[in-house]
Structure formats: C-alpha cells, structure tokens
Amino acid sequence: MKQISVVIVGGGLCGLMAAVVLQRQGLEVTVLDKGKGVGGRLASRRLRHGEAVGCFDFGAQYFKAQDPLFLAWVEDWLNAGVVKVWAEGMGTETGAIRSQGVKLYRGEPSNRSLAQYLAQDLRVVNQERVNSFHWQDDVWQVHCDSGQVYQGDRLVVTAPLPQTLDLFETSAIKLPDYAHQTLEAVTYDPCFSLSLLLEQPSLVPDPGGLWLSGEPLAWMACSTKKGISPQGYGVTVQAGPEFSRHHLETDAAQVIQLMTEAAQPWLGSAVLDSHLHLWRYSHPQNPLDQPFLFGDFPGPVYFGGDAFHGGKVEGAALSGLAIAEHLLNSLAKG
Ligand SMILES: Cc1cc2nc3c(=O)[nH]c(=O)nc-3n(C[C@H](O)[C@H](O)[C@H](O)COP(=O)(O)OP(=O)(O)OC[C@H]3O[C@@H](n4cnc5c(N)ncnc54)[C@H](O)[C@@H]3O)c2cc1C
C-alpha cells in the first residue's frame, strides 16, 4: 500500500500533537515552521547579564487539562517529567483567587520544553516559511520562501487563521464561501509580552503568577517563583489587548518604558535587561466550537489550531488530536 504523506504547517502544539499521532500510525509526516524552534506560542527564552541568567515563558503561561483525552496526555507528560503542576489557582491584585482548586500545568524546565519533547522523533523543518500551496496531480505542493517544495497527500494548516487565509489567497485558491466565512469570523487580540531580568527577587506573591486589572497590564509572572529560572530573577509582564492594540506602531523602547512603569509596584528591583515580543495573534476572541475545519479545497486540507475547540493550549492540543483521528478514520474507510 502507498504510504500516505502529510505536510503540517505549524510546529505549535496543535501541529505537533497531530504529527505525533499520525507518525505513530505509520504516516510520513513533515512539520514546517517559520520559527527558529518548535512551540509557536508555547515560547520560552533566556536573558543573560553577567552571572545572572533569567528564563522566561513569554507566550502561554500555564495550561489546564479539563478534557479527559487531553488529561491522559498530560498524565503521561507528568510521568515523563516534561510538565509539572505549577499551582492550583492563581491570585489577582485584589486578593481574589482565580481557578481555585484547578491544576495549572507548566512545561519543565519551561513551556517550550514540552514542544521540544513532542518534536524529538518528528521530521520538523524550522525556519521554513510556507508561502503558497498548489494541488497538482492529486498531491499538495507546499512552497516555501527557501525555494523548497514539500509534497503531501494531505495538508494540515495550524497557523493563526488570518495568516492561513492570506496563504490561500496568495495561492489563488478560492475557498468555498462557508469555509471562508467560518475562518474569517475568528478575531484575535494582540499582546505585548515583556521579559525583565531583575537584580533582586520580584514582589509578585507566591505561587508566582498575578492577574492584574487588565489594562494597561493583564498579567505578571515571576520566573523564579514559577520555578523556571534557577540562575536569575525575572518577571514576564503581559499587556492588555487595548494597550497592545493602541501601541502596535509605537517604538519598542517606549512600550518597554510604559510597561515597566506600570509593573513597578511588583518589581522591587532594578532591571538588568529586557526583551519585548509582540504577539499579533495572541488569543482568539471568539474560538469556534468545532475541533477543526476539513474540506477538499481542492485537495484534502485540515484547518486547526487554537481558533478551534475553545482556544488556549488545551483547545490547540485537542484540535490537533481531532484532526489526526479524522484523517486516520478517513484512510481506514478508504
Ligand atoms: C502571551 C500569551 C499568553 C498566553 N497564555 C496562555 C495561558 O496562560 N494558557 C493557555 O492555555 N493559553 C495561553 N495562550 C494561548 C496559547 O499559547 C495558544 O492557544 C496555543 O499555544 C496555540 O497553539 P497552536 O498550535 O494553535 O498555534 P501556535 O502555537 O501559534 O502555532 C502555529 C505555528 O505556525 C507557524 N506558522 C505560521 N505561519 C507559518 C508559515 N507561513 N510557515 C511556516 N510556519 C508558520 C508559527 O511559527 C507557529 O509556530 C497564550 C498566548 C500568548 C501569546
């Protein structure tokens, strides 16, 4: 029997979960990602200043596992030592507790490690930006900026939906109206995420995460109390959607200054170094209830990611798993 090949655009959690399941079932899977490493919005970085080295999760902060299917995966990851329970609830600046009694997980040693663990046996090509697709002779041709062309019997696209729609437009593939309208309906908030390497421990209370008023800042996390930064003190500061949208074109140095000033009550220390990242598509505001979208447009293609299945890390993972299941079932049915 001919081995079925699948090209997956995006090495975030959705793409990686789909890839792991499909490869285990003997399919030939290639994951393409424009980033330097895997993980997408499961993103971690280091900042160094002299002896001090801070580690920061500057995308997703933690995740929940409420669906039994996802929980089973998380339990495997706990056993493998690639995730930990960070806390069971997180405080707000007014003293209230959100998600009280709910396990909030993080990657170990940091969130990107989970993506690296999933990718370890996969064929992942990083720094490979896809620019167009063509369905030719019953095979998807996936063209990249590098000049490489990857071929697949099935295509899975997990980029944020505005980027996905741009790719199809560039490819001159007209999606059916219902598909285009479904994908176009999902809108995303931008989010500035600022990593600050500190001289002294921060004032963020235990267990190291703090929900703020929402604007200009929505959230702060102390990397040290979170347990991801043993060699340096640091905080991750996230701006709210209004602030982020308002400052999309503002000079980065000014955004850093404004966010650092707003975070001052919780810093308690001089800042040794900083790094600002803009997530243009941080969270879908109105994720779709369905786990993915599938169609012959004109060849078999799946649209997945956190725009589906309720959003967030758990939604992205479940979307990837649902895509893999549907694809395998469709092959079994011939
Ligand atoms: C600041 C921030 C905080 C968050 N906090 C939380 C949280 O606390 N809890 C929670 O559950 N969720 C949180 N989230 C959301 C969570 O990170 C996402 O829901 C989840 O990681 C999305 O996974 P994904 O696979 O759908 O998409 P992504 O992780 O975005 O993966 C998509 C991948 O596609 C790649 N890509 C895009 N276009 C191309 C192209 N043309 N060619 C090749 N590759 C391409 C990208 O590089 C990316 O790696 C947060 C997100 C942000 C930004």
Coordinates of C-alpha atoms and ligand atoms in Angstrom, one line a residue:
M1 CA 0.0 0.0 0.0
K2 CA 1.2 3.5 -0.8
Q3 CA 2.4 5.3 2.3
I4 CA 0.3 8.4 2.9
S5 CA 2.3 11.6 3.4
V6 CA 1.1 14.6 5.4
V7 CA 2.5 18.1 5.4
I8 CA 1.7 20.1 8.6
V9 CA 2.2 23.9 8.5
G10 CA 3.0 25.0 12.1
G11 CA 5.0 23.4 14.8
G12 CA 2.9 24.7 17.7
L13 CA 1.1 22.4 20.0
C14 CA -1.7 21.7 17.5
G15 CA 0.6 20.7 14.7
L16 CA 2.9 18.7 16.9
M17 CA 0.1 16.7 18.5
A18 CA -1.4 15.8 15.1
A19 CA 2.1 14.9 13.9
V20 CA 2.9 12.6 16.8
V21 CA -0.3 10.6 16.4
L22 CA -0.1 10.3 12.6
Q23 CA 3.6 9.3 12.6
R24 CA 2.9 6.6 15.3
Q25 CA 0.3 5.2 12.8
G26 CA 3.0 4.9 10.1
L27 CA 2.2 8.0 8.0
E28 CA 5.1 10.1 6.6
V29 CA 4.8 13.4 8.4
T30 CA 6.7 16.6 7.8
V31 CA 6.2 19.7 10.0
L32 CA 7.2 23.0 8.6
D33 CA 7.6 26.1 10.9
K34 CA 8.9 29.5 10.1
G35 CA 10.3 29.9 13.7
K36 CA 13.8 29.1 14.9
G37 CA 12.5 26.4 17.2
V38 CA 9.3 24.5 17.8
G39 CA 6.4 25.5 20.1
G40 CA 4.8 28.6 18.5
R41 CA 3.1 30.4 21.3
L42 CA 4.5 27.8 23.8
A43 CA 7.6 30.0 23.8
S44 CA 10.5 30.4 26.3
R45 CA 13.7 32.5 26.2
R46 CA 16.7 33.3 28.3
L47 CA 18.2 36.7 29.1
R48 CA 21.8 37.0 30.4
H49 CA 23.6 39.8 32.3
G50 CA 26.9 38.9 33.8
E51 CA 26.3 35.8 36.0
A52 CA 22.6 36.3 36.0
V53 CA 20.6 34.1 33.6
G54 CA 16.8 34.5 33.5
C55 CA 14.4 32.1 31.9
F56 CA 11.0 33.3 30.8
D57 CA 7.9 31.8 29.3
F58 CA 6.9 34.7 27.1
G59 CA 3.9 33.1 25.4
A60 CA 1.5 30.8 27.2
Q61 CA 1.9 30.9 30.9
Y62 CA 0.2 27.7 32.1
F63 CA -2.4 25.4 30.8
K64 CA -5.4 23.5 32.1
A65 CA -6.4 19.9 31.3
Q66 CA -10.1 19.5 31.7
D67 CA -10.9 17.2 28.8
P68 CA -10.2 13.5 29.7
L69 CA -8.5 12.9 26.4
F70 CA -6.0 15.8 27.0
L71 CA -5.7 14.9 30.7
A72 CA -4.4 11.4 29.7
W73 CA -1.7 13.0 27.6
V74 CA -0.8 15.4 30.4
E75 CA -0.5 12.5 32.9
D76 CA 2.0 10.8 30.5
W77 CA 3.9 14.1 30.3
L78 CA 3.9 14.3 34.1
N79 CA 5.4 10.8 34.3
A80 CA 8.0 11.7 31.7
G81 CA 8.9 14.8 33.8
V82 CA 8.2 17.3 31.0
V83 CA 5.3 19.0 32.7
K84 CA 4.7 19.9 36.4
V85 CA 1.7 21.3 38.3
W86 CA 2.6 24.9 38.9
A87 CA -0.3 25.8 41.2
E88 CA -4.0 25.1 41.9
G89 CA -5.3 28.6 41.5
M90 CA -3.8 32.0 40.9
G91 CA -4.2 35.3 42.7
T92 CA -5.4 38.7 41.5
E93 CA -4.1 42.0 42.6
T94 CA -7.4 42.5 44.6
G95 CA -6.6 39.3 46.6
A96 CA -9.2 37.1 44.9
I97 CA -8.2 33.7 43.6
R98 CA -9.0 32.6 40.0
S99 CA -9.3 28.9 39.0
Q100 CA -9.2 27.9 42.7
G101 CA -8.5 24.1 43.1
V102 CA -7.9 23.7 39.3
K103 CA -4.5 22.2 38.4
L104 CA -2.4 24.7 36.3
Y105 CA 0.4 23.0 34.5
R106 CA 3.6 24.3 33.1
G107 CA 6.4 22.8 31.0
E108 CA 9.5 21.5 32.7
P109 CA 12.0 23.2 32.7
S110 CA 10.0 25.7 30.7
N111 CA 7.0 25.7 28.4
R112 CA 8.9 25.3 25.2
S113 CA 10.4 22.0 26.6
L114 CA 7.0 20.3 26.1
A115 CA 7.1 21.2 22.4
Q116 CA 10.7 20.0 22.1
Y117 CA 9.7 16.7 23.8
L118 CA 6.9 16.1 21.3
A119 CA 9.1 17.1 18.3
Q120 CA 12.1 14.9 19.3
D121 CA 11.2 12.0 16.9
L122 CA 9.4 14.0 14.2
R123 CA 10.7 15.4 11.0
V124 CA 10.4 19.2 11.7
V125 CA 11.9 21.8 9.4
N126 CA 12.4 25.1 11.3
Q127 CA 13.0 28.4 9.6
E128 CA 10.9 27.2 6.8
R129 CA 8.2 29.8 5.9
V130 CA 5.5 28.4 3.7
N131 CA 4.3 30.9 1.1
S132 CA 1.8 29.0 -1.0
F133 CA 0.1 25.8 -1.8
H134 CA -0.8 24.1 -5.1
W135 CA -2.9 21.0 -5.7
Q136 CA -1.3 19.3 -8.7
D137 CA -1.7 15.7 -9.9
D138 CA -3.5 14.7 -6.7
V139 CA -0.7 15.9 -4.5
W140 CA -0.3 19.1 -2.4
Q141 CA 2.8 21.1 -3.3
V142 CA 3.8 23.3 -0.4
H143 CA 6.1 26.1 -1.5
C144 CA 8.5 27.8 1.0
D145 CA 10.5 31.1 0.9
S146 CA 13.7 28.9 0.9
G147 CA 12.7 27.6 -2.5
Q148 CA 12.0 24.1 -1.1
V149 CA 8.8 22.4 -2.2
Y150 CA 7.3 19.7 0.0
Q151 CA 4.7 17.2 -1.2
G152 CA 1.8 15.7 0.7
D153 CA -1.3 13.7 0.1
R154 CA -2.9 15.6 2.9
L155 CA -2.3 19.2 4.2
V156 CA -2.8 20.4 7.7
V157 CA -2.6 24.2 8.4
T158 CA -2.4 25.3 12.0
A159 CA -1.2 28.9 11.7
P160 CA -3.5 31.6 13.2
L161 CA -6.4 32.0 10.8
P162 CA -5.7 35.4 9.3
Q163 CA -2.3 34.1 8.3
T164 CA -3.9 30.9 6.9
L165 CA -6.4 32.9 4.8
D166 CA -3.5 35.0 3.5
L167 CA -1.7 31.9 2.4
F168 CA -4.7 30.6 0.5
E169 CA -5.3 34.0 -1.1
T170 CA -1.6 34.1 -2.2
S171 CA -2.0 30.6 -3.6
A172 CA -5.1 31.8 -5.7
I173 CA -7.1 29.0 -4.0
K174 CA -10.7 30.2 -3.5
L175 CA -12.2 28.6 -0.5
P176 CA -16.0 27.9 -0.6
D177 CA -17.9 30.8 0.9
Y178 CA -19.0 28.9 4.1
A179 CA -15.4 27.9 4.8
H180 CA -14.0 31.4 4.2
Q181 CA -16.7 33.0 6.3
T182 CA -16.1 30.5 9.2
L183 CA -12.4 31.1 9.2
E184 CA -12.7 34.9 8.7
A185 CA -15.1 35.2 11.7
V186 CA -12.4 34.4 14.3
T187 CA -10.6 37.5 15.5
Y188 CA -7.5 37.7 17.7
D189 CA -6.2 40.0 20.4
P190 CA -2.6 41.3 20.1
C191 CA -0.4 41.1 23.2
F192 CA 2.9 42.6 24.1
S193 CA 4.9 40.3 26.4
L194 CA 7.8 41.9 28.2
S195 CA 10.6 39.8 29.8
L196 CA 12.5 41.7 32.5
L197 CA 15.7 40.3 34.1
L198 CA 15.9 41.7 37.6
E199 CA 18.7 42.3 40.1
Q200 CA 16.6 41.2 43.1
P201 CA 13.6 38.9 43.6
S202 CA 10.3 40.4 42.4
L203 CA 7.4 41.3 44.7
V204 CA 5.0 39.0 42.8
P205 CA 3.4 36.9 45.6
D206 CA 3.5 33.0 45.7
P207 CA 3.0 31.0 43.6
G208 CA 4.4 33.5 41.2
G209 CA 1.5 34.5 38.9
L210 CA -0.7 37.5 39.3
W211 CA -3.7 38.6 37.4
L212 CA -3.8 42.4 37.1
S213 CA -6.6 44.8 36.2
G214 CA -6.4 44.1 32.5
E215 CA -5.3 47.4 31.2
P216 CA -2.6 48.5 30.7
L217 CA -1.3 45.2 32.2
A218 CA -3.2 41.9 32.3
W219 CA -0.7 39.6 33.9
M220 CA 2.7 39.2 35.6
A221 CA 4.6 36.0 36.4
C222 CA 7.8 35.7 38.5
S223 CA 10.0 33.1 36.7
T224 CA 11.8 32.4 40.0
K225 CA 8.7 31.6 42.0
K226 CA 7.3 29.7 39.0
G227 CA 10.5 27.5 39.3
I228 CA 11.8 28.0 35.7
S229 CA 14.7 30.4 36.4
P230 CA 17.1 29.0 39.0
Q231 CA 20.0 31.2 37.9
G232 CA 18.4 34.6 37.8
Y233 CA 15.4 36.7 38.9
G234 CA 12.9 37.8 36.4
V235 CA 9.3 38.6 35.5
T236 CA 7.2 38.3 32.4
V237 CA 4.7 41.1 32.0
Q238 CA 1.8 40.9 29.6
A239 CA -0.1 44.0 28.4
G240 CA -3.8 44.0 27.9
P241 CA -5.5 43.9 24.5
E242 CA -6.4 47.6 24.4
F243 CA -2.9 48.8 25.3
S244 CA -1.4 46.3 22.8
R245 CA -3.7 47.4 20.0
H246 CA -3.1 51.1 20.8
H247 CA 0.7 50.7 20.7
L248 CA 1.1 48.4 17.7
E249 CA 3.1 51.1 15.9
T250 CA 4.8 52.6 18.9
D251 CA 8.5 52.4 19.2
A252 CA 9.6 49.3 21.2
A253 CA 11.7 51.3 23.7
Q254 CA 8.7 53.4 24.6
V255 CA 6.4 50.3 25.0
I256 CA 9.1 48.8 27.3
Q257 CA 9.2 52.0 29.4
L258 CA 5.4 52.2 29.7
M259 CA 5.0 48.6 30.7
T260 CA 8.0 48.7 33.1
E261 CA 6.5 51.8 34.8
A262 CA 3.1 50.1 35.1
A263 CA 4.7 46.9 36.6
Q264 CA 6.8 48.9 39.1
P265 CA 4.7 48.1 42.2
W266 CA 5.5 44.4 41.7
L267 CA 9.2 44.7 40.6
G268 CA 11.0 45.8 43.7
S269 CA 14.3 45.7 41.9
A270 CA 16.5 47.3 39.2
V271 CA 16.1 45.9 35.7
L272 CA 19.2 44.4 34.3
D273 CA 17.9 43.5 30.8
S274 CA 14.7 43.4 28.9
H275 CA 13.1 41.9 25.8
L276 CA 9.8 42.8 24.2
H277 CA 7.8 40.5 22.0
L278 CA 4.6 41.4 20.1
W279 CA 2.2 38.5 19.6
R280 CA -0.1 39.9 16.9
Y281 CA -2.4 36.9 17.2
S282 CA -2.1 36.0 20.9
H283 CA -5.6 34.7 21.7
P284 CA -8.7 34.1 19.6
Q285 CA -11.5 36.3 21.0
N286 CA -14.2 34.0 19.7
P287 CA -12.9 30.5 19.1
L288 CA -15.1 28.1 17.1
D289 CA -16.9 25.2 18.9
Q290 CA -15.8 22.7 16.2
P291 CA -12.4 20.9 16.6
F292 CA -11.2 21.7 13.0
L293 CA -12.4 22.5 9.5
F294 CA -11.9 20.0 6.7
G295 CA -12.6 20.0 3.0
D296 CA -11.4 19.3 -0.5
F297 CA -10.3 22.8 -1.3
P298 CA -9.4 21.4 -3.9
G299 CA -7.4 18.6 -2.2
P300 CA -7.9 17.3 1.3
V301 CA -7.0 20.0 3.8
Y302 CA -7.5 20.5 7.5
F303 CA -7.6 23.8 9.3
G304 CA -6.7 23.5 13.0
G305 CA -5.2 25.4 16.0
D306 CA -6.5 27.3 19.0
A307 CA -9.1 29.0 16.9
F308 CA -11.0 25.7 17.3
H309 CA -12.2 23.7 20.3
G310 CA -12.5 26.6 22.7
G311 CA -9.0 28.0 22.2
K312 CA -5.9 28.1 24.5
V313 CA -3.3 25.4 24.9
E314 CA -5.8 22.7 25.6
G315 CA -8.0 23.6 22.6
A316 CA -5.0 23.6 20.3
A317 CA -4.0 20.2 21.5
L318 CA -7.5 18.8 21.1
S319 CA -7.8 20.3 17.7
G320 CA -4.6 18.5 16.6
L321 CA -5.7 15.2 18.1
A322 CA -9.1 15.5 16.4
I323 CA -7.5 16.2 13.0
A324 CA -5.3 13.1 13.4
E325 CA -8.3 10.9 14.3
H326 CA -10.4 12.2 11.4
L327 CA -7.5 11.7 9.0
L328 CA -6.8 8.2 10.1
N329 CA -10.5 7.2 10.1
S330 CA -10.9 8.6 6.5
L331 CA -7.9 6.4 5.4
A332 CA -9.3 3.4 7.2
K333 CA -12.6 3.9 5.3
G334 CA -10.6 4.1 2.0
Ligands
LIG1 C1 1.2 36.0 25.6 C2 0.3 34.8 25.6 C3 -0.1 34.2 26.7 C4 -0.9 33.0 26.7 N1 -1.3 32.5 27.9 C5 -1.9 31.3 27.8 C6 -2.2 30.6 29.0 O1 -1.8 31.0 30.1 N2 -2.9 29.4 29.0 C7 -3.3 28.9 27.8 O2 -3.9 27.8 27.8 N3 -3.0 29.5 26.6 C8 -2.4 30.7 26.6 N4 -2.0 31.3 25.4 C9 -2.5 30.8 24.2 C10 -1.7 29.5 23.8 O3 -0.4 29.9 23.7 C11 -2.2 29.1 22.4 O4 -3.6 28.9 22.4 C12 -1.5 27.9 21.8 O5 -0.2 27.8 22.2 C13 -1.8 27.9 20.3 O6 -1.2 26.7 19.7 P1 -1.3 26.5 18.2 O7 -0.6 25.3 17.8 O8 -2.8 26.6 17.8 O9 -0.7 27.8 17.5 P2 0.8 28.3 17.5 O10 1.5 28.0 18.7 O11 0.7 29.8 17.2 O12 1.5 27.5 16.3 C14 1.3 27.9 15.0 C15 2.7 27.8 14.3 O13 2.5 28.1 12.9 C16 3.7 28.7 12.5 N5 3.5 29.4 11.2 C17 2.6 30.4 11.0 N6 2.6 30.7 9.7 C18 3.6 29.9 9.1 C19 4.1 29.9 7.8 N7 3.6 30.6 6.8 N8 5.0 28.9 7.5 C20 5.5 28.1 8.5 N9 5.1 28.2 9.8 C21 4.1 29.1 10.1 C22 4.1 29.6 13.6 O14 5.5 29.9 13.6 C23 3.7 28.8 14.8 O15 4.8 28.1 15.4 C24 -1.2 32.5 25.5 C25 -0.8 33.0 24.3 C26 0.0 34.2 24.3 C27 0.5 34.7 23.0

